[in-house]
XYZ file of C-alpha atoms in Angstrom:
667
model
C 60.823 142.170 76.127
C 60.976 138.962 77.284
C 59.634 140.060 80.356
C 56.411 142.433 78.836
C 55.697 139.201 77.188
C 55.048 137.361 80.214
C 53.620 140.326 82.322
C 50.952 140.492 79.030
C 50.374 136.463 79.287
C 49.549 136.756 83.141
C 47.407 139.582 82.105
C 45.346 138.570 79.587
C 45.381 134.806 80.934
C 42.692 134.922 83.654
C 40.596 136.817 80.742
C 40.740 134.624 77.921
C 40.494 131.332 79.820
C 36.729 132.970 81.494
C 36.230 133.854 77.636
C 36.924 129.942 76.714
C 35.101 128.013 79.442
C 32.258 129.984 78.667
C 32.583 128.949 75.300
C 32.642 125.198 76.483
C 29.800 123.386 75.132
C 29.048 121.905 78.786
C 28.339 122.988 82.097
C 31.983 124.042 84.038
C 32.114 124.866 87.789
C 35.527 126.140 89.459
C 35.561 125.192 93.866
C 38.285 125.708 95.786
C 39.398 122.199 97.393
C 40.952 123.657 100.825
C 38.505 123.308 103.762
C 35.326 121.401 104.339
C 32.802 122.867 102.206
C 34.205 122.979 99.171
C 33.006 126.300 98.025
C 32.379 126.886 94.649
C 34.278 129.578 92.853
C 32.770 130.020 89.372
C 30.040 128.945 86.853
C 29.544 129.149 83.135
C 26.661 129.872 81.696
C 25.861 126.319 80.320
C 26.077 124.945 84.054
C 23.593 128.032 84.965
C 21.095 126.550 81.672
C 21.556 123.202 82.868
C 20.721 123.761 86.839
C 18.448 127.044 86.645
C 21.154 128.401 89.406
C 23.274 131.986 88.433
C 26.396 132.885 90.221
C 24.578 135.160 92.630
C 23.248 131.726 94.240
C 25.547 129.537 94.071
C 29.151 131.609 94.261
C 30.570 130.484 97.934
C 27.884 128.365 98.338
C 29.469 124.356 99.400
C 29.452 122.362 96.210
C 27.655 119.659 98.095
C 24.571 122.017 98.499
C 24.159 121.363 94.638
C 22.828 117.960 95.139
C 20.060 118.952 97.499
C 20.321 115.985 99.949
C 21.044 113.579 97.081
C 25.048 112.496 98.834
C 23.980 109.459 99.344
C 24.246 108.739 95.666
C 26.639 106.215 94.703
C 29.976 107.419 93.847
C 29.439 111.458 95.435
C 31.227 110.919 98.408
C 34.163 109.269 97.214
C 34.201 111.762 94.273
C 33.982 114.178 97.579
C 37.029 112.941 99.118
C 39.228 112.601 95.457
C 38.488 116.245 94.609
C 39.667 117.141 98.609
C 42.979 114.513 97.490
C 43.672 116.964 94.586
C 42.828 113.730 92.136
C 40.344 113.287 88.895
C 37.509 111.859 89.228
C 33.987 110.622 87.504
C 30.921 109.802 88.402
C 27.059 110.046 86.837
C 24.458 111.016 89.141
C 21.054 112.460 89.226
C 20.818 116.230 89.042
C 17.937 118.671 90.700
C 16.824 121.815 88.195
C 16.207 124.245 90.160
C 13.184 125.418 88.265
C 12.087 121.619 89.170
C 12.680 117.895 87.415
C 15.943 115.895 86.839
C 18.364 115.297 84.902
C 21.407 113.255 84.823
C 24.670 114.536 85.034
C 28.192 112.690 83.877
C 30.993 114.962 85.546
C 34.138 114.893 85.500
C 36.770 116.381 87.757
C 40.199 117.477 87.754
C 42.447 119.490 89.845
C 44.008 122.440 88.678
C 47.240 123.529 90.618
C 48.674 126.815 91.926
C 52.200 128.343 91.257
C 53.774 126.148 93.239
C 52.420 122.779 91.204
C 50.403 121.908 94.242
C 46.511 122.025 93.375
C 44.032 124.635 94.895
C 41.184 123.782 93.165
C 38.834 121.466 91.040
C 37.252 122.073 88.010
C 34.212 119.922 87.153
C 32.560 119.046 84.134
C 28.926 118.697 83.824
C 27.693 116.652 80.644
C 23.962 116.448 80.320
C 23.471 113.111 79.224
C 19.492 112.231 80.355
C 19.083 111.221 76.591
C 21.420 108.777 76.802
C 20.730 107.664 80.077
C 17.231 107.500 79.076
C 17.823 105.990 75.846
C 20.352 102.908 77.602
C 17.679 102.335 80.581
C 15.134 101.887 77.749
C 17.590 99.163 76.138
C 17.780 97.915 79.320
C 13.847 97.275 79.681
C 13.686 96.075 76.350
C 16.243 93.248 76.716
C 15.049 92.465 80.270
C 11.759 92.290 78.264
C 13.656 89.916 75.802
C 15.158 87.611 78.408
C 12.016 87.643 79.983
C 10.468 86.460 76.800
C 12.771 84.348 75.879
C 13.153 82.805 79.403
C 9.045 81.952 78.903
C 9.490 80.549 75.354
C 8.352 77.602 74.704
C 11.315 75.849 73.096
C 14.451 75.634 74.621
C 16.705 79.023 74.041
C 20.296 79.297 75.022
C 22.925 82.645 74.525
C 26.515 82.510 74.443
C 29.403 85.084 74.783
C 31.960 85.977 72.321
C 34.483 83.469 73.128
C 31.929 80.521 72.232
C 31.031 79.949 75.600
C 27.349 79.862 76.688
C 25.872 81.399 79.516
C 22.611 81.166 79.788
C 19.647 78.510 78.513
C 15.932 79.397 79.538
C 13.565 76.892 81.158
C 12.165 75.139 78.080
C 16.456 74.013 77.495
C 16.448 72.606 80.850
C 12.882 70.829 80.788
C 14.628 69.301 78.304
C 17.669 67.869 79.498
C 16.367 67.583 82.996
C 19.549 69.713 83.824
C 20.184 72.840 86.410
C 21.223 75.996 84.556
C 24.294 75.402 86.774
C 24.429 72.268 85.248
C 24.283 73.581 81.821
C 26.311 76.573 81.659
C 30.657 76.953 81.019
C 30.422 73.940 78.812
C 28.206 71.930 80.782
C 25.475 71.496 77.953
C 28.117 69.379 75.847
C 28.097 66.674 78.502
C 24.365 65.664 77.258
C 25.422 65.395 73.958
C 25.898 61.919 72.144
C 29.347 60.389 72.303
C 28.962 60.489 68.561
C 27.654 63.623 68.131
C 29.746 65.566 70.448
C 32.789 66.430 68.274
C 31.115 67.313 65.122
C 28.751 69.300 67.070
C 32.047 70.882 68.602
C 34.124 71.171 65.580
C 30.911 72.877 63.975
C 30.174 75.147 66.836
C 33.953 76.451 67.010
C 34.275 77.202 63.523
C 30.509 78.884 63.410
C 32.217 81.584 66.178
C 35.400 81.719 64.476
C 33.767 83.289 60.810
C 30.603 84.417 62.733
C 28.650 82.453 60.627
C 24.973 81.285 61.480
C 25.755 77.914 63.417
C 23.221 74.350 62.020
C 23.610 71.217 63.109
C 21.157 68.199 63.977
C 22.404 66.247 66.546
C 20.994 64.082 69.394
C 20.773 64.934 73.172
C 19.862 63.284 76.196
C 16.476 64.005 77.392
C 15.421 64.864 81.081
C 14.017 60.799 80.527
C 17.617 59.666 80.078
C 16.431 58.945 76.551
C 18.085 60.761 73.430
C 16.215 63.402 71.337
C 16.997 64.570 68.235
C 17.068 68.044 68.359
C 18.147 71.126 65.645
C 20.239 73.666 67.271
C 20.645 77.303 64.889
C 21.965 80.544 66.163
C 22.737 83.378 64.939
C 25.615 85.873 65.931
C 24.428 89.082 67.202
C 26.258 92.588 68.094
C 25.711 95.676 70.326
C 24.649 98.671 70.159
C 28.068 99.552 68.682
C 28.080 96.767 66.312
C 30.357 94.662 67.684
C 29.889 90.643 67.891
C 28.280 90.178 71.222
C 27.901 86.352 71.118
C 25.618 83.777 69.821
C 21.890 82.728 70.287
C 20.146 80.022 69.501
C 17.155 77.734 69.452
C 16.416 73.901 69.618
C 13.796 72.155 67.697
C 12.894 68.712 68.937
C 13.170 66.578 65.817
C 12.645 63.413 67.607
C 9.136 62.773 66.158
C 9.626 63.976 62.883
C 12.870 61.687 62.840
C 11.194 58.715 64.072
C 8.306 59.951 61.333
C 11.746 59.987 58.775
C 13.131 56.414 59.883
C 9.447 54.713 59.691
C 9.062 55.868 56.214
C 12.766 55.016 55.257
C 12.205 51.926 56.701
C 9.217 51.579 54.946
C 10.404 52.607 51.834
C 13.280 50.924 52.040
C 11.398 47.720 52.795
C 9.137 47.978 49.998
C 11.572 49.025 47.497
C 13.419 45.451 48.848
C 9.967 43.741 48.375
C 10.180 45.335 44.337
C 13.205 44.340 44.029
C 12.542 40.948 44.571
C 10.064 40.095 42.563
C 10.702 38.658 39.568
C 8.847 41.078 37.687
C 10.575 44.374 36.055
C 8.327 47.447 37.458
C 8.599 50.579 35.786
C 6.110 53.460 36.838
C 5.209 56.111 34.013
C 3.586 59.200 35.173
C 1.753 61.307 33.323
C 4.092 63.028 31.421
C 5.424 59.796 30.410
C 8.276 60.394 31.936
C 10.028 57.107 33.963
C 9.294 57.678 38.074
C 10.015 53.993 39.120
C 12.161 51.049 37.761
C 13.397 48.377 39.659
C 16.375 46.050 39.943
C 14.717 43.868 37.277
C 14.300 46.264 34.710
C 17.989 46.899 35.103
C 18.667 43.596 34.250
C 16.409 42.898 31.289
C 16.602 46.099 29.400
C 20.195 47.094 30.618
C 20.068 50.548 31.669
C 21.258 51.335 35.683
C 17.841 53.002 37.420
C 19.824 56.775 37.640
C 19.912 56.439 33.839
C 16.278 55.776 33.357
C 14.306 57.947 36.173
C 13.515 61.125 34.748
C 13.550 60.498 31.306
C 10.714 59.816 29.150
C 9.905 56.464 29.003
C 9.799 55.670 25.080
C 12.983 57.402 23.989
C 14.906 55.136 26.325
C 17.017 52.093 24.102
C 14.852 49.536 25.203
C 14.470 47.740 21.893
C 10.467 47.861 21.719
C 7.895 48.209 19.198
C 5.724 50.949 20.788
C 3.256 51.155 17.842
C 2.813 47.153 17.899
C 2.388 47.578 21.654
C -0.369 49.950 21.486
C -1.928 48.149 18.735
C -1.629 45.278 21.302
C -3.029 46.727 23.853
C -5.663 48.576 21.340
C -6.975 44.886 20.354
C -6.977 43.402 23.979
C -8.892 46.796 25.391
C -5.558 47.144 28.188
C -3.763 44.545 29.796
C -1.105 43.225 27.436
C 0.368 40.089 25.950
C 3.471 38.544 24.372
C 5.620 41.154 22.884
C 8.702 40.668 20.757
C 12.135 42.548 21.702
C 15.894 42.462 20.543
C 18.593 41.819 22.559
C 21.954 44.310 23.089
C 23.499 40.795 21.485
C 21.527 40.964 18.544
C 18.983 38.250 19.360
C 15.146 37.807 20.116
C 13.304 37.167 23.336
C 9.881 37.538 24.137
C 8.260 40.165 27.197
C 5.181 39.169 28.726
C 4.276 42.830 29.090
C 1.250 44.314 31.112
C -0.069 47.198 31.719
C -2.215 49.255 34.924
C -3.356 52.254 35.270
C -2.651 54.350 38.327
C -5.589 57.011 38.064
C -5.385 56.581 42.232
C -2.112 57.875 42.518
C -2.183 60.406 39.417
C -4.026 60.764 36.454
C -2.810 59.302 33.315
C 0.138 57.722 35.333
C 0.933 54.271 34.544
C 2.486 51.074 35.822
C 4.478 48.533 33.226
C 5.224 45.422 34.547
C 6.229 42.137 33.120
C 9.001 39.667 32.413
C 11.722 38.097 30.150
C 9.753 35.031 29.409
C 11.667 34.012 26.160
C 13.282 30.993 28.159
C 9.897 30.408 29.865
C 8.386 30.034 26.230
C 10.888 27.718 24.763
C 10.534 25.752 28.098
C 6.703 25.702 27.549
C 7.290 24.665 23.759
C 9.599 21.694 24.843
C 7.301 20.636 27.565
C 4.199 20.574 24.943
C 6.695 18.592 22.425
C 7.756 16.568 25.101
C 4.066 15.601 26.207
C 3.192 15.163 22.088
C 6.123 13.160 21.997
C 4.661 10.997 25.076
C 1.246 10.769 23.231
C 2.776 9.448 19.781
C 4.627 7.195 22.195
C 2.003 5.041 23.784
C -0.118 6.045 20.178
C 2.949 4.282 18.627
C 3.203 1.048 21.476
C -0.377 0.649 20.602
C -0.675 0.793 16.471
C 2.925 -1.038 16.665
C 0.960 -3.523 18.685
C -1.785 -3.502 16.743
C 0.007 -3.696 13.520
C 2.465 -6.061 14.194
C 0.005 -8.979 15.412
C -1.766 -8.684 11.582
C 1.949 -8.584 10.140
C 2.718 -11.713 12.114
C 0.130 -13.547 10.707
C 0.906 -11.737 7.367
C 5.014 -12.577 7.611
C 4.205 -16.362 8.948
C 1.681 -17.022 6.330
C 3.330 -15.500 3.782
C 6.846 -17.576 4.619
C 4.526 -20.637 4.746
C 3.567 -20.090 1.098
C 6.643 -19.508 0.147
C 7.429 -23.051 1.484
C 4.481 -24.612 0.363
C 5.033 -23.021 -3.491
C 8.404 -24.290 -3.460
C 7.712 -27.682 -2.910
C 4.882 -27.309 -5.450
C 6.924 -26.173 -7.898
C 9.274 -28.921 -7.042
C 6.291 -31.504 -7.701
C 5.122 -29.865 -10.772
C 9.347 -29.656 -11.892
C 9.227 -33.606 -11.240
C 5.489 -34.603 -12.468
C 6.796 -32.942 -15.993
C 9.832 -34.887 -15.971
C 7.830 -38.175 -15.323
C 5.419 -37.068 -17.955
C 7.762 -36.613 -20.529
C 8.805 -40.009 -20.193
C 5.462 -41.672 -20.770
C 3.405 -42.324 -24.074
C -0.564 -40.539 -23.419
C -3.001 -40.807 -25.263
C -2.993 -37.498 -27.658
C -6.272 -36.245 -26.801
C -5.230 -36.289 -22.919
C -1.473 -34.838 -23.905
C -3.247 -31.884 -25.456
C -5.630 -31.643 -23.069
C -3.093 -31.435 -20.500
C -0.893 -28.637 -22.477
C -4.222 -26.985 -22.381
C -4.474 -27.053 -18.713
C -0.760 -25.302 -18.355
C -1.680 -22.627 -21.036
C -4.562 -21.646 -19.259
C -2.943 -21.864 -16.270
C 0.283 -19.700 -17.418
C 1.929 -22.560 -15.349
C 5.302 -21.344 -16.768
C 4.589 -17.831 -15.628
C 3.480 -18.245 -12.074
C 6.418 -20.850 -11.611
C 8.767 -17.507 -12.314
C 6.797 -14.406 -10.594
C 4.659 -16.129 -7.827
C 8.430 -16.462 -5.785
C 9.313 -13.061 -7.045
C 5.604 -11.987 -5.466
C 6.419 -13.328 -2.173
C 9.733 -12.066 -1.989
C 8.568 -8.728 -2.250
C 5.721 -9.462 0.278
C 8.374 -10.234 2.556
C 10.424 -7.429 2.337
C 7.464 -5.137 2.362
C 5.975 -6.592 5.678
C 10.470 -6.774 7.045
C 9.968 -3.080 6.116
C 6.121 -1.976 7.861
C 7.947 -3.889 10.591
C 11.258 -1.623 10.940
C 9.313 1.392 10.103
C 6.810 0.739 12.991
C 9.942 -0.303 15.326
C 11.593 3.269 13.978
C 8.716 4.717 14.791
C 7.989 3.689 18.005
C 11.995 4.163 18.879
C 11.756 7.798 17.661
C 8.442 8.813 20.034
C 9.820 7.149 23.122
C 10.941 9.910 25.377
C 13.299 8.402 26.950
C 15.305 8.656 30.049
C 15.531 12.038 31.303
C 19.027 11.138 32.780
C 22.279 10.473 30.515
C 21.825 7.217 28.751
C 24.782 5.202 27.055
C 22.711 5.283 23.443
C 24.141 3.596 19.893
C 23.902 7.190 18.120
C 24.370 5.381 14.566
C 20.889 3.420 15.222
C 19.553 6.579 16.621
C 20.413 8.788 13.778
C 19.293 5.694 11.219
C 15.887 5.129 13.277
C 15.399 8.873 13.405
C 16.172 9.319 9.443
C 13.053 6.454 8.503
C 10.814 8.381 10.149
C 11.286 11.467 8.740
C 11.837 10.032 5.150
C 8.747 11.926 4.424
C 10.484 15.053 4.272
C 13.439 14.375 2.615
C 12.776 11.941 0.226
C 10.813 14.229 -2.546
C 13.618 16.922 -2.665
C 17.006 15.077 -1.649
C 18.409 11.743 -1.446
C 20.336 10.868 2.062
C 23.400 9.535 2.776
C 24.599 7.657 6.156
C 28.490 8.215 6.688
C 28.567 6.228 10.114
C 31.624 5.137 11.723
C 31.460 1.537 12.355
C 31.682 0.703 15.854
C 31.510 3.658 17.562
C 30.859 2.841 21.169
C 27.740 4.284 22.841
C 27.527 7.691 24.205
C 25.909 8.836 27.168
C 22.919 11.328 25.730
C 19.374 11.631 26.461
C 18.220 9.385 23.573
C 14.387 11.642 23.152
C 16.379 14.623 22.877
C 19.162 13.429 20.941
C 16.330 12.475 18.358
C 14.937 16.025 17.955
C 18.000 17.316 17.585
C 19.035 15.258 14.275
C 15.515 15.637 13.759
C 15.268 19.286 13.497
C 18.646 19.662 11.705
C 17.266 17.105 8.920
C 14.052 18.912 8.249
C 15.666 21.952 8.125
C 18.417 20.605 5.212
C 15.551 19.216 3.402
C 13.901 22.517 3.560
C 16.679 24.831 2.782
C 17.243 22.229 -0.704
C 13.306 22.527 -1.041
C 13.991 26.328 -1.748
C 16.852 25.122 -4.228
C 15.147 22.377 -6.136
C 11.759 23.651 -6.347
C 12.356 24.913 -10.137
C 15.151 22.273 -11.255
C 13.176 19.444 -10.157
C 16.338 17.859 -9.192
C 16.962 16.590 -5.835
C 19.760 17.708 -3.504
C 22.055 15.666 -0.778
C 21.508 15.126 2.746
C 24.756 13.586 4.341
C 25.198 12.333 7.793
C 28.312 11.511 9.307
C 29.411 10.304 12.585
C 33.625 10.153 13.952
C 34.816 8.688 17.460
C 37.133 11.440 18.126
C 38.312 9.756 21.296
C 36.551 11.735 24.163
C 34.158 12.882 22.057
C 31.995 12.123 19.110
C 31.819 14.049 16.145
C 28.053 14.002 14.011
C 27.518 16.518 11.044
C 24.314 16.843 9.236
C 25.272 18.900 5.849
C 23.328 19.426 3.144
C 23.443 21.517 -0.579
C 20.504 24.492 0.798
C 20.570 27.686 0.513
C 22.943 28.532 2.945
C 22.630 30.768 5.351
C 22.838 34.502 5.006
C 25.485 36.448 6.737
C 22.786 39.039 8.052
C 21.125 36.412 10.508
C 23.731 33.668 11.122
C 23.635 35.601 14.705
C 20.212 34.767 15.535
C 20.251 31.844 13.938
C 20.031 30.129 17.477
C 17.977 32.302 19.117
C 14.328 30.844 20.405
C 11.275 32.314 18.090
C 14.221 33.347 15.348
C 12.853 32.160 11.863
C 13.335 33.029 7.992
C 10.944 30.608 6.782
C 7.465 32.059 5.752
C 4.036 32.230 8.073
C 3.044 28.607 9.107
C 6.150 26.646 7.712
C 8.313 27.333 11.007
C 8.306 28.693 15.043
C 11.402 29.274 14.863
C 12.607 26.694 17.821
C 14.291 23.993 15.804
C 17.918 25.213 16.283
C 16.891 27.015 19.594
C 16.336 23.121 20.702
C 19.105 22.363 19.244
C 21.429 24.349 20.776
C 19.518 23.808 24.335
C 19.563 20.014 24.083
C 23.316 19.512 22.529
C 24.703 22.324 24.622
C 22.845 22.684 27.437
C 22.086 19.392 28.650
C 25.110 17.353 27.105
C 27.559 20.021 27.354
C 28.878 19.762 23.820
C 29.160 21.898 20.949
C 27.766 23.007 17.631
C 29.977 24.721 15.283
C 28.854 26.123 12.130
C 29.664 26.287 8.671
C 27.652 27.776 5.466
C 27.897 29.654 2.234
C 25.575 30.721 -0.042
C 27.107 30.813 -3.144
C 29.500 29.077 -4.839
C 30.208 25.016 -5.130
C 30.147 24.745 -1.611
C 26.771 26.765 -1.072
C 25.245 24.878 1.634
C 25.203 24.586 5.341
C 26.566 21.682 7.355
C 26.041 21.969 11.323
C 29.134 20.101 13.499
C 28.135 19.230 16.763
C 30.408 17.830 19.289
C 29.261 15.424 22.184
C 31.696 14.992 24.716
C 31.468 11.453 26.645
C 32.109 13.229 29.420
C 30.219 16.543 30.144
C 32.647 19.571 30.136
C 32.366 23.124 28.837
C 29.865 24.402 26.445
C 29.637 26.574 23.408
C 28.167 27.327 20.270
C 30.531 28.599 17.637
C 29.217 30.316 14.069
C 31.757 29.877 11.548
C 30.878 32.630 8.751
C 31.863 31.473 5.131
C 30.695 33.947 2.445
């Protein structure tokens, strides 16, 4: 049975092999490998279709004849030698067609061994790859054309292999760097990167290659002239026909001009911002939509809002504590421009803003610029200056008045004192005459006439009342002299530096001058410590402090006694505390309500009716006592009960130290 099976396979083998080779989709040629000619033994129908040659035309012919003399094509002689040696071979040749034309033939050859295992024939599989070769040629042509275009591209272009090594740079790149292609390839191009940028570029380049992501980075590259050029280097991964990564391709853009423009713009912007921030004014730019576009440093300081928190928000929705209705009305009244507006600070106090509006139609229709400054302190200083000027004028006027009044008052005083002495002598003479006449016997008629003369002259009344009248006249003269002297001392501006001053005398002078303010509504009690040593103060400023406190006390008492018709009391005390002197001005007035105690020292704050107060009185008190003298102010006040009233306790150091305002709130 085994023998029958073997003989059957042997008998059927060639037949089956022939049918299999005929059914093959490739051309098949079998030829002998012994001898020089390598004669063809068999071909299939596909080979006939490829070459146009029938079996009758090729069987027995040398295999070389198939090439029609094209044996010089690359690889043919090596393939023939491999076939004769019984080895495999592969080559691609340009094969002629018997009917005319050519096709590209992909030939794979392999030896066929006999029963003894030795090669006796070679079988060659022929595949028509003309379409593929032509496609590859077109692709190569397109690539070559692309390379030429990239080479001629006006911008610097580079290419890299999958490992990241850049292997090609076009002429524009070399022109930019002033280096040859040989110098740039294999990492040489990295030598032209600025040392400060090199590591960053290398890190970004390696990361892009590792992840296969687009590469984009800006860095400085040394130019052909040796200068550093800012470039934008951008690359993307490219793939081959099979979709496999084939490296990166990128282009550089020279950003030097743009960078220089940006740097110039940044410098100009920074310079302008510096100028804007150095201005002593707040600048707020408002767009046509009402949103903040500019908010400078002074605006941050004045309104307590940082620029990032203000820019982009609606201006009128910001917590600026401004009465926009009043501002709009003010602008309408002035026809634009602006002026002083009141604003409540974050600490509850009030100040003044000098607000101006500028239309920015050249920037954008409806755009506006608000500018101004916190002028609260400035206005206080201006009022102080005006007040000082008034005091100087009053002082000069008072000096003139004192001179004009003192001269006649001296006459009046001297003459009155003369009359007082003369009348005293006359009175003594009359008394002696009366005593002498009383011891004489006079003619009745003469005695009657003398008695009648005394009656008509009312001699007794004159002797009693004239000395009183003279004394009252002298007292009046002294009072006029004291008032004029006090007015002159109070109105004199005094020195701008600290001067040792008798506080008791200054208080007496000030209360004398202000007597008309309080005499109708209050009694004044002066509890001044005797022997109080002089204290270094500014006399004019201290006089103003006492005057403001006394006037405020008189107004507060006036509100209380307006209906009752009685009088209140103002008490001024001085006490020596050793290192300081305490001055207290107390009244029995209305007291200060809890709601406004935190604001009483603020400039322009007043609870008085229009025309009666300017809101400067207590601000001046604080400026003088706290600001100039380094003292403290304490407040004791009550609005009801037996303790109703207010007391301001001023502590003035003999040596200037830390100053503060202390507000004691008592119900």
